[in-house]
């Protein structure tokens, strides 16, 4: 019988026209996971565990208590609790856990051509698909696959940077005041919402750049399907959270996209350029640890150069470091007033489904950010024009709650 991964690769070939039928037996559960990924948690059992020889390492690795037991005592994953961080996948020495895939419904939508399908690419994409694969070539590759277009999520990181900077300027007036970033990492936000919820009053109710991108694309193209692409498994869970599930239809990892390109015989490095770069340096550096803090600090300086209290940031990457930083904050052992957490070591460039090493990814992101024409969103005319198109004409309007850029924390 085929394994889950073998079935996944065979369906990829079938959807790409290389094979017509599946030749071997497969588990119907695996097939349903691939055809209907939204029914399941981002992590699934590819083989059931009757007894674990490793003291339930998967359950012990989950800080969100997503593992439960069915009536027969077997481990199951609660999709409402699983945040998709992937810690259990790494912890399972028997390799019975695997991340689910969103590829099949995406390919079916692209082939059906009933809706425009947009790829929303995360800022960590530089270098992931081969040396010499520029933004323009990657956009051409997605169009060759059948996507209507590719949108850089870094543009929406710009927009959220401006929002967080405005929130900081409006709310931080005393030395004891502080703000926790709401941007970017679903593991960080999941920790605050589910474990350290007493800190929620210090988190602006802004959505992540992924959600902002999906909502804006759907506002401008109401019938569109949006597909986020990044190195992160946890984005699959974020996209399905009930209060923001309107924004992004499916989430693919970089590895899933690489599998799609290979199955369709598309080689991005050999394609022509389709250039449309609109993000500033601030939005591009979100992909690595410290990027959000740096972006907000520079934007606050531009917003209010004479501000008495500047942004004093502290960052942490990796879940243990994030928890240690939160404990320092709760115990009054830090003088910082802006806290940034990333669930993965190195930030998004260290995501579990990256293709290249984290250090190489960081170097690529930094080089790309230095080539940006604009330093902050305040200098970026495209961002300001987009905000106007979305109905934000004043700072007051931008700070007010709007369905587009905020959520209830």
CSV table of C-alpha atoms in Angstrom, one decimal:
chain,number,residue,atom,x,y,z
A,1,UNK,CA,0.0,0.0,0.0
A,2,UNK,CA,1.2,3.5,-0.8
A,3,UNK,CA,2.5,5.7,1.9
A,4,UNK,CA,0.9,9.2,2.4
A,5,UNK,CA,3.9,10.8,0.7
A,6,UNK,CA,3.9,8.4,-2.3
A,7,UNK,CA,0.2,9.0,-2.8
A,8,UNK,CA,0.8,12.8,-2.6
A,9,UNK,CA,3.5,12.6,-5.3
A,10,UNK,CA,1.4,10.4,-7.5
A,11,UNK,CA,-1.6,12.7,-7.3
A,12,UNK,CA,0.7,15.6,-8.2
A,13,UNK,CA,1.8,13.8,-11.3
A,14,UNK,CA,-1.8,13.0,-12.1
A,15,UNK,CA,-3.0,16.6,-11.7
A,16,UNK,CA,-0.1,17.7,-13.9
A,17,UNK,CA,-1.1,15.3,-16.6
A,18,UNK,CA,1.9,12.9,-16.3
A,19,UNK,CA,-0.2,9.9,-15.0
A,20,UNK,CA,-3.9,9.0,-15.7
A,21,UNK,CA,-4.7,6.5,-12.9
A,22,UNK,CA,-3.3,5.6,-9.5
A,23,UNK,CA,-1.7,2.2,-10.0
A,24,UNK,CA,-1.5,0.9,-6.4
A,25,UNK,CA,-3.7,0.6,-3.3
A,26,UNK,CA,-3.9,3.5,-1.0
A,27,UNK,CA,-5.4,4.4,2.3
A,28,UNK,CA,-8.8,6.2,1.8
A,29,UNK,CA,-8.1,8.4,4.8
A,30,UNK,CA,-4.9,9.6,3.2
A,31,UNK,CA,-6.8,10.4,0.0
A,32,UNK,CA,-9.4,12.4,1.9
A,33,UNK,CA,-6.8,14.4,3.7
A,34,UNK,CA,-5.2,15.4,0.4
A,35,UNK,CA,-8.6,16.1,-1.3
A,36,UNK,CA,-10.1,18.0,1.6
A,37,UNK,CA,-7.3,19.4,3.8
A,38,UNK,CA,-9.5,21.9,5.6
A,39,UNK,CA,-11.3,19.0,7.3
A,40,UNK,CA,-8.1,18.0,9.2
A,41,UNK,CA,-5.4,19.5,11.4
A,42,UNK,CA,-2.3,20.8,9.7
A,43,UNK,CA,-0.5,17.7,11.1
A,44,UNK,CA,-2.0,14.3,10.6
A,45,UNK,CA,-1.2,10.7,11.5
A,46,UNK,CA,0.0,8.9,8.4
A,47,UNK,CA,0.1,5.7,10.5
A,48,UNK,CA,-1.8,5.1,13.7
A,49,UNK,CA,0.0,4.6,17.0
A,50,UNK,CA,-1.3,1.8,19.1
A,51,UNK,CA,1.5,2.1,21.6
A,52,UNK,CA,4.3,4.5,21.7
A,53,UNK,CA,7.8,3.3,22.6
A,54,UNK,CA,9.0,6.8,23.2
A,55,UNK,CA,6.9,8.0,26.1
A,56,UNK,CA,4.5,10.0,24.0
A,57,UNK,CA,7.2,12.4,22.7
A,58,UNK,CA,4.8,14.0,20.3
A,59,UNK,CA,2.3,14.9,23.0
A,60,UNK,CA,4.9,16.2,25.3
A,61,UNK,CA,6.3,18.4,22.6
A,62,UNK,CA,2.9,20.2,22.1
A,63,UNK,CA,2.6,23.3,24.2
A,64,UNK,CA,-0.9,23.8,22.9
A,65,UNK,CA,-2.4,20.5,24.2
A,66,UNK,CA,-3.7,19.6,20.8
A,67,UNK,CA,-3.2,15.8,21.4
A,68,UNK,CA,-6.3,14.0,22.7
A,69,UNK,CA,-7.4,10.4,23.0
A,70,UNK,CA,-10.3,8.7,21.2
A,71,UNK,CA,-12.6,6.1,22.7
A,72,UNK,CA,-10.0,3.4,22.0
A,73,UNK,CA,-7.3,5.3,23.7
A,74,UNK,CA,-5.5,6.2,20.5
A,75,UNK,CA,-3.8,9.6,20.0
A,76,UNK,CA,-5.7,12.1,17.8
A,77,UNK,CA,-5.0,15.7,17.0
A,78,UNK,CA,-7.7,18.3,17.7
A,79,UNK,CA,-7.8,20.6,14.6
A,80,UNK,CA,-9.2,23.4,16.7
A,81,UNK,CA,-6.2,23.3,19.0
A,82,UNK,CA,-3.4,22.4,16.6
A,83,UNK,CA,-1.4,25.5,15.6
A,84,UNK,CA,0.7,23.6,13.0
A,85,UNK,CA,4.1,24.5,14.6
A,86,UNK,CA,5.4,21.1,13.6
A,87,UNK,CA,7.1,20.3,16.9
A,88,UNK,CA,5.4,17.0,17.1
A,89,UNK,CA,6.5,16.0,13.6
A,90,UNK,CA,10.1,16.6,14.7
A,91,UNK,CA,9.6,14.8,18.0
A,92,UNK,CA,8.0,11.6,16.6
A,93,UNK,CA,11.0,9.2,16.2
A,94,UNK,CA,8.7,6.7,14.5
A,95,UNK,CA,7.9,9.2,11.7
A,96,UNK,CA,4.2,8.6,12.0
A,97,UNK,CA,3.2,12.2,11.9
A,98,UNK,CA,3.3,14.4,8.8
A,99,UNK,CA,2.1,17.8,7.7
A,100,UNK,CA,-1.0,17.8,5.6
A,101,UNK,CA,-0.9,19.2,2.0
A,102,UNK,CA,-3.1,21.8,0.3
A,103,UNK,CA,-1.7,21.2,-3.2
A,104,UNK,CA,-4.5,19.1,-4.7
A,105,UNK,CA,-7.4,21.6,-4.3
A,106,UNK,CA,-5.1,24.4,-5.5
A,107,UNK,CA,-4.1,22.5,-8.6
A,108,UNK,CA,-7.7,21.6,-9.3
A,109,UNK,CA,-8.7,25.3,-9.0
A,110,UNK,CA,-5.9,26.4,-11.3
A,111,UNK,CA,-6.8,23.8,-13.9
A,112,UNK,CA,-10.6,24.5,-13.7
A,113,UNK,CA,-10.1,28.2,-14.4
A,114,UNK,CA,-13.4,29.0,-12.9
A,115,UNK,CA,-11.8,31.6,-10.5
A,116,UNK,CA,-8.8,33.8,-10.7
A,117,UNK,CA,-6.2,32.2,-8.4
A,118,UNK,CA,-3.5,34.5,-6.8
A,119,UNK,CA,-0.3,33.4,-5.2
A,120,UNK,CA,0.6,35.4,-2.1
A,121,UNK,CA,4.4,35.0,-1.6
A,122,UNK,CA,6.0,35.4,1.8
A,123,UNK,CA,9.0,37.7,2.3
A,124,UNK,CA,11.3,34.7,2.9
A,125,UNK,CA,11.1,33.4,-0.7
A,126,UNK,CA,14.4,34.8,-1.9
A,127,UNK,CA,16.7,32.0,-3.0
A,128,UNK,CA,14.3,29.2,-2.1
A,129,UNK,CA,13.6,28.1,-5.7
A,130,UNK,CA,17.2,28.2,-7.0
A,131,UNK,CA,20.0,30.6,-7.6
A,132,UNK,CA,19.0,33.4,-10.0
A,133,UNK,CA,15.3,33.0,-9.5
A,134,UNK,CA,14.2,36.6,-9.2
A,135,UNK,CA,10.9,38.0,-8.1
A,136,UNK,CA,10.0,38.5,-11.8
A,137,UNK,CA,10.9,34.9,-12.8
A,138,UNK,CA,9.0,33.5,-9.9
A,139,UNK,CA,5.9,35.5,-10.9
A,140,UNK,CA,6.3,34.1,-14.5
A,141,UNK,CA,6.5,30.6,-13.1
A,142,UNK,CA,3.3,30.9,-11.2
A,143,UNK,CA,1.6,32.3,-14.3
A,144,UNK,CA,2.9,29.3,-16.3
A,145,UNK,CA,1.3,27.1,-13.7
A,146,UNK,CA,-2.0,28.8,-14.3
A,147,UNK,CA,-2.2,31.4,-11.5
A,148,UNK,CA,-3.6,34.8,-12.4
A,149,UNK,CA,-0.7,36.5,-10.7
A,150,UNK,CA,1.7,36.7,-7.8
A,151,UNK,CA,1.5,39.3,-5.0
A,152,UNK,CA,4.4,40.1,-2.6
A,153,UNK,CA,3.1,39.9,1.0
A,154,UNK,CA,6.0,42.2,1.9
A,155,UNK,CA,3.8,45.0,0.6
A,156,UNK,CA,1.2,44.2,3.3
A,157,UNK,CA,4.0,43.9,5.9
A,158,UNK,CA,4.7,47.5,5.0
A,159,UNK,CA,1.0,48.4,5.7
A,160,UNK,CA,1.1,46.5,9.0
A,161,UNK,CA,4.4,48.1,10.0
A,162,UNK,CA,2.7,51.5,9.6
A,163,UNK,CA,-0.2,50.4,11.7
A,164,UNK,CA,2.0,49.0,14.5
A,165,UNK,CA,4.1,52.2,14.4
A,166,UNK,CA,1.0,54.4,14.7
A,167,UNK,CA,-0.3,52.1,17.6
A,168,UNK,CA,3.0,52.5,19.4
A,169,UNK,CA,3.0,56.3,18.9
A,170,UNK,CA,-0.6,56.5,20.2
A,171,UNK,CA,-0.2,54.2,23.2
A,172,UNK,CA,3.3,54.2,24.6
A,173,UNK,CA,3.7,57.4,26.7
A,174,UNK,CA,5.4,56.2,29.9
A,175,UNK,CA,8.5,54.1,30.6
A,176,UNK,CA,6.4,51.2,31.9
A,177,UNK,CA,4.2,51.1,28.8
A,178,UNK,CA,4.9,48.3,26.3
A,179,UNK,CA,3.6,46.7,23.1
A,180,UNK,CA,3.8,43.1,21.8
A,181,UNK,CA,3.9,42.8,18.0
A,182,UNK,CA,0.8,41.2,16.5
A,183,UNK,CA,2.4,40.8,13.2
A,184,UNK,CA,3.8,37.8,11.3
A,185,UNK,CA,4.2,34.7,13.4
A,186,UNK,CA,1.1,32.5,14.2
A,187,UNK,CA,3.1,30.5,16.8
A,188,UNK,CA,4.0,33.7,18.7
A,189,UNK,CA,0.4,35.0,18.6
A,190,UNK,CA,-0.9,31.5,19.5
A,191,UNK,CA,1.3,31.4,22.6
A,192,UNK,CA,-0.1,34.8,23.7
A,193,UNK,CA,-3.7,33.9,23.0
A,194,UNK,CA,-3.7,30.4,24.5
A,195,UNK,CA,-1.0,30.5,27.2
A,196,UNK,CA,-0.2,34.1,28.1
A,197,UNK,CA,-3.6,35.7,27.5
A,198,UNK,CA,-3.1,38.2,30.4
A,199,UNK,CA,-0.8,40.0,27.9
A,200,UNK,CA,-3.5,40.4,25.3
A,201,UNK,CA,-4.3,44.1,26.2
A,202,UNK,CA,-0.8,44.9,25.1
A,203,UNK,CA,-1.2,43.4,21.6
A,204,UNK,CA,-2.7,45.6,18.9
A,205,UNK,CA,-5.6,43.8,17.2
A,206,UNK,CA,-4.0,43.8,13.8
A,207,UNK,CA,-4.1,40.9,11.4
A,208,UNK,CA,-0.9,39.3,10.0
A,209,UNK,CA,0.5,40.5,6.6
A,210,UNK,CA,-0.8,37.2,5.1
A,211,UNK,CA,-4.4,37.9,6.2
A,212,UNK,CA,-4.1,41.5,5.1
A,213,UNK,CA,-2.9,40.4,1.7
A,214,UNK,CA,-5.7,37.9,1.3
A,215,UNK,CA,-8.4,40.3,2.4
A,216,UNK,CA,-7.2,43.1,0.1
A,217,UNK,CA,-6.9,40.8,-2.9
A,218,UNK,CA,-10.5,39.6,-2.3
A,219,UNK,CA,-11.7,43.2,-1.8
A,220,UNK,CA,-10.2,44.2,-5.2
A,221,UNK,CA,-11.1,40.9,-6.9
A,222,UNK,CA,-14.2,39.5,-5.1
A,223,UNK,CA,-14.3,36.1,-6.9
A,224,UNK,CA,-10.6,35.4,-6.5
A,225,UNK,CA,-9.0,32.4,-4.7
A,226,UNK,CA,-6.0,33.3,-2.6
A,227,UNK,CA,-3.1,30.9,-1.9
A,228,UNK,CA,-0.4,31.9,0.6
A,229,UNK,CA,3.1,30.5,0.0
A,230,UNK,CA,5.8,30.4,2.7
A,231,UNK,CA,8.1,28.2,4.8
A,232,UNK,CA,5.6,27.8,7.6
A,233,UNK,CA,3.2,25.0,8.5
A,234,UNK,CA,1.5,27.1,11.2
A,235,UNK,CA,0.1,29.4,8.5
A,236,UNK,CA,-2.2,26.6,7.5
A,237,UNK,CA,-3.8,26.7,10.9
A,238,UNK,CA,-3.9,30.5,11.0
A,239,UNK,CA,-5.7,30.6,7.6
A,240,UNK,CA,-8.5,28.4,9.1
A,241,UNK,CA,-9.1,30.4,12.3
A,242,UNK,CA,-12.8,31.3,12.3
A,243,UNK,CA,-12.5,35.1,12.6
A,244,UNK,CA,-10.0,35.4,9.8
A,245,UNK,CA,-11.0,32.4,7.6
A,246,UNK,CA,-12.3,34.8,4.9
A,247,UNK,CA,-8.9,35.9,3.8
A,248,UNK,CA,-6.8,33.0,2.5
A,249,UNK,CA,-8.3,29.9,0.9
A,250,UNK,CA,-5.2,27.6,1.0
A,251,UNK,CA,-1.6,27.6,2.2
A,252,UNK,CA,1.3,26.0,0.5
A,253,UNK,CA,4.8,25.6,1.8
A,254,UNK,CA,7.9,26.4,-0.3
A,255,UNK,CA,8.4,22.6,-0.5
A,256,UNK,CA,4.9,22.0,-1.8
A,257,UNK,CA,5.4,24.7,-4.5
A,258,UNK,CA,8.8,23.1,-5.4
A,259,UNK,CA,7.0,19.8,-5.8
A,260,UNK,CA,4.4,21.4,-8.1
A,261,UNK,CA,7.0,23.0,-10.3
A,262,UNK,CA,8.9,19.7,-10.6
A,263,UNK,CA,5.7,17.8,-11.4
A,264,UNK,CA,4.7,20.4,-14.1
A,265,UNK,CA,8.3,20.5,-15.5
A,266,UNK,CA,8.5,24.3,-14.8
A,267,UNK,CA,12.0,25.7,-14.2
A,268,UNK,CA,11.7,29.2,-12.8
A,269,UNK,CA,15.4,30.0,-13.4
A,270,UNK,CA,14.9,29.5,-17.1
A,271,UNK,CA,11.9,31.8,-17.4
A,272,UNK,CA,11.6,35.5,-18.4
A,273,UNK,CA,11.1,38.4,-16.0
A,274,UNK,CA,7.7,39.8,-15.0
A,275,UNK,CA,8.7,42.7,-12.7
A,276,UNK,CA,6.4,44.4,-10.3
A,277,UNK,CA,8.2,45.2,-7.1
A,278,UNK,CA,6.3,47.5,-4.7
A,279,UNK,CA,7.6,46.7,-1.1
A,280,UNK,CA,10.0,48.8,1.0
A,281,UNK,CA,13.0,47.6,3.0
A,282,UNK,CA,10.8,47.5,6.1
A,283,UNK,CA,8.4,45.0,4.6
A,284,UNK,CA,11.1,42.8,3.2
A,285,UNK,CA,13.0,42.3,6.5
A,286,UNK,CA,10.0,40.7,8.2
A,287,UNK,CA,11.4,37.4,7.1
A,288,UNK,CA,14.2,37.3,9.7
A,289,UNK,CA,14.5,37.7,13.5
A,290,UNK,CA,14.5,41.4,14.4
A,291,UNK,CA,13.0,42.5,11.2
A,292,UNK,CA,9.6,43.6,12.6
A,293,UNK,CA,11.2,45.5,15.4
A,294,UNK,CA,13.6,47.3,13.1
A,295,UNK,CA,10.8,48.2,10.7
A,296,UNK,CA,8.6,49.6,13.4
A,297,UNK,CA,11.4,51.5,15.1
A,298,UNK,CA,12.4,53.2,11.8
A,299,UNK,CA,8.8,54.0,11.0
A,300,UNK,CA,8.1,55.5,14.5
A,301,UNK,CA,11.2,57.7,14.0
A,302,UNK,CA,9.8,59.0,10.8
A,303,UNK,CA,6.4,59.5,12.2
A,304,UNK,CA,7.5,61.4,15.3
A,305,UNK,CA,11.2,62.4,15.2
A,306,UNK,CA,10.9,64.4,18.5
A,307,UNK,CA,9.3,61.5,20.4
A,308,UNK,CA,10.6,61.3,24.0
A,309,UNK,CA,10.3,57.5,24.4
A,310,UNK,CA,11.8,55.6,21.5
A,311,UNK,CA,11.2,52.0,20.5
A,312,UNK,CA,13.4,49.8,22.7
A,313,UNK,CA,13.0,46.4,21.2
A,314,UNK,CA,13.7,42.9,22.5
A,315,UNK,CA,13.4,39.9,20.1
A,316,UNK,CA,13.3,36.2,20.6
A,317,UNK,CA,13.3,33.3,18.1
A,318,UNK,CA,12.4,29.7,18.8
A,319,UNK,CA,9.6,28.7,21.2
A,320,UNK,CA,11.9,28.3,24.3
A,321,UNK,CA,13.4,31.7,23.8
A,322,UNK,CA,10.0,33.3,23.3
A,323,UNK,CA,8.7,31.8,26.5
A,324,UNK,CA,11.9,33.0,28.4
A,325,UNK,CA,11.4,36.5,27.0
A,326,UNK,CA,7.7,36.6,28.1
A,327,UNK,CA,8.8,35.4,31.6
A,328,UNK,CA,11.4,38.3,31.8
A,329,UNK,CA,8.6,40.7,30.8
A,330,UNK,CA,6.2,39.4,33.4
A,331,UNK,CA,8.9,39.5,36.1
A,332,UNK,CA,9.9,43.1,35.3
A,333,UNK,CA,13.4,42.0,34.2
A,334,UNK,CA,13.6,43.9,30.9
A,335,UNK,CA,13.6,47.6,30.0
A,336,UNK,CA,12.3,47.0,26.5
A,337,UNK,CA,8.9,48.5,25.4
A,338,UNK,CA,8.4,46.5,22.1
A,339,UNK,CA,8.6,42.7,22.0
A,340,UNK,CA,8.9,40.6,18.9
A,341,UNK,CA,8.6,36.8,19.0
A,342,UNK,CA,9.2,34.3,16.2
A,343,UNK,CA,8.4,30.6,16.6
A,344,UNK,CA,11.3,29.5,14.4
A,345,UNK,CA,15.0,29.9,15.0
A,346,UNK,CA,16.2,32.8,12.8
A,347,UNK,CA,12.6,33.9,12.1
A,348,UNK,CA,10.6,32.9,8.9
A,349,UNK,CA,13.8,32.1,7.0
A,350,UNK,CA,14.2,29.2,9.5
A,351,UNK,CA,10.7,27.9,8.9
A,352,UNK,CA,10.3,24.1,8.9
A,353,UNK,CA,9.5,23.8,5.2
A,354,UNK,CA,12.2,26.1,3.9
A,355,UNK,CA,14.3,24.7,1.1
A,356,UNK,CA,17.6,26.4,1.8
A,357,UNK,CA,19.5,26.8,5.1
A,358,UNK,CA,18.3,29.6,7.4
A,359,UNK,CA,21.6,31.6,7.3
A,360,UNK,CA,21.5,31.6,3.5
A,361,UNK,CA,17.9,32.7,3.5
A,362,UNK,CA,18.7,35.5,5.9
A,363,UNK,CA,21.5,36.7,3.7
A,364,UNK,CA,19.3,36.7,0.6
A,365,UNK,CA,16.5,38.6,2.5
A,366,UNK,CA,19.0,41.2,3.7
A,367,UNK,CA,20.5,41.7,0.2
A,368,UNK,CA,17.0,42.0,-1.3
A,369,UNK,CA,15.9,44.5,1.4
A,370,UNK,CA,19.0,46.7,0.7
A,371,UNK,CA,18.0,46.9,-2.9
A,372,UNK,CA,14.5,48.3,-2.0
A,373,UNK,CA,13.9,51.8,-3.4
A,374,UNK,CA,12.1,52.9,-0.2
A,375,UNK,CA,13.2,52.4,3.4
A,376,UNK,CA,9.9,52.6,5.2
A,377,UNK,CA,6.2,52.4,4.2
A,378,UNK,CA,5.9,56.2,4.8
A,379,UNK,CA,8.3,56.7,1.8
A,380,UNK,CA,6.5,54.1,-0.4
A,381,UNK,CA,4.0,55.7,-2.7
A,382,UNK,CA,2.5,52.4,-3.7
A,383,UNK,CA,1.5,51.6,-0.1
A,384,UNK,CA,0.0,55.1,0.4
A,385,UNK,CA,-1.9,54.8,-2.9
A,386,UNK,CA,-3.2,51.4,-1.9
A,387,UNK,CA,-4.4,52.6,1.5
A,388,UNK,CA,-6.3,55.4,-0.3
A,389,UNK,CA,-7.9,52.9,-2.6
A,390,UNK,CA,-9.0,50.9,0.4
A,391,UNK,CA,-10.7,54.0,1.9
A,392,UNK,CA,-8.1,55.1,4.5
A,393,UNK,CA,-7.6,58.9,3.9
A,394,UNK,CA,-6.3,59.9,7.4
A,395,UNK,CA,-4.2,58.6,10.2
A,396,UNK,CA,-7.4,58.5,12.4
A,397,UNK,CA,-9.2,56.3,9.8
A,398,UNK,CA,-6.2,54.0,9.7
A,399,UNK,CA,-6.1,53.6,13.4
A,400,UNK,CA,-9.9,52.9,13.7
A,401,UNK,CA,-11.1,49.4,13.7
A,402,UNK,CA,-11.8,48.1,10.3
A,403,UNK,CA,-12.8,44.6,9.1
A,404,UNK,CA,-9.9,44.7,6.7
A,405,UNK,CA,-6.9,45.0,8.9
A,406,UNK,CA,-7.9,44.1,12.4
A,407,UNK,CA,-9.2,41.1,14.4
A,408,UNK,CA,-10.3,40.5,18.0
A,409,UNK,CA,-7.4,39.3,20.1
